[in-house]
Amino acid sequence: PGPYSELDKCFSVIHLNIRSIRNKIDYIKNNFTDFDVMCFTETHLSDDIPCEIITIDEYVSFRKDISNHSGGLLTYISTDLVAKRRTDLEHPTLQSLWTEIKHKDKTILLCNVYRPPSSSVTFWNDLNINFEKALEENFRVLVVGDINEDQMANLNSK
C-alpha cells in the first residue's frame, strides 16, 4: 500500500511470511501465480534442499537459505520480467535478498528482508547502510519483508 507511483504501472508484488515453504508450493501455484513477483520470508530451506522441489513454471527463483528450522528468503520473478540477483547489495549481517528487475524502460531494485525477533538494535543501522547503498545506484527501490517490529514499543525501535 502507499501512494500511486510509476511502479504501479510496472508489475505486481506479493510478500508472505511462509513459515516453511517446502509443503506449500502447490498452494502458492494455485493462489499466487497471478503476481509478477512473489517474495517469501522464513522459507526454512538449507543448501541440501534442491531447487527442483520449489520450482514454479514461468518464474525464476532467487533464494538465500539459513537453515531448515529458521529464516531464509525466496523471491520468484516472472520470466516476463528481466531479473538478476544483486549480491553486491546484500549486507553480510542481514537476511536480505536483493534483485534488480527491468521492465520496459525502468530498473527497480527489490529487497526482500527478514528480521528475526531476536535481532539486536544494530539491525536498523545495518539496514540503513544497505538502503543507502541501493539508493546511490537507483532511486527506484522497493522493500518488502517481515521485520518483526512492534511499532508501539519503544524498545529496539528506530
Short mmCIF file of C-alpha atoms in Angstrom, two decimals, residues 4 36 41 52 83 103 107 112 131-132 138:
data_model
loop_
_atom_site.label_atom_id
_atom_site.label_comp_id
_atom_site.label_asym_id
_atom_site.label_seq_id
_atom_site.Cartn_x
_atom_site.Cartn_y
_atom_site.Cartn_z
CA TYR A 4 0.25 5.88 -6.59
CA ASP A 36 4.61 -10.94 -11.27
CA THR A 41 10.37 -14.95 4.24
CA GLU A 52 13.68 -28.58 -8.19
CA ALA A 83 15.83 -10.03 -13.35
CA HIS A 103 10.58 -3.79 -17.04
CA THR A 107 15.01 -0.60 -13.47
CA ASN A 112 13.20 -8.98 0.36
CA PHE A 131 19.37 1.12 1.76
CA GLU A 132 21.81 3.98 1.27
CA ASN A 138 18.92 3.70 -8.25
#
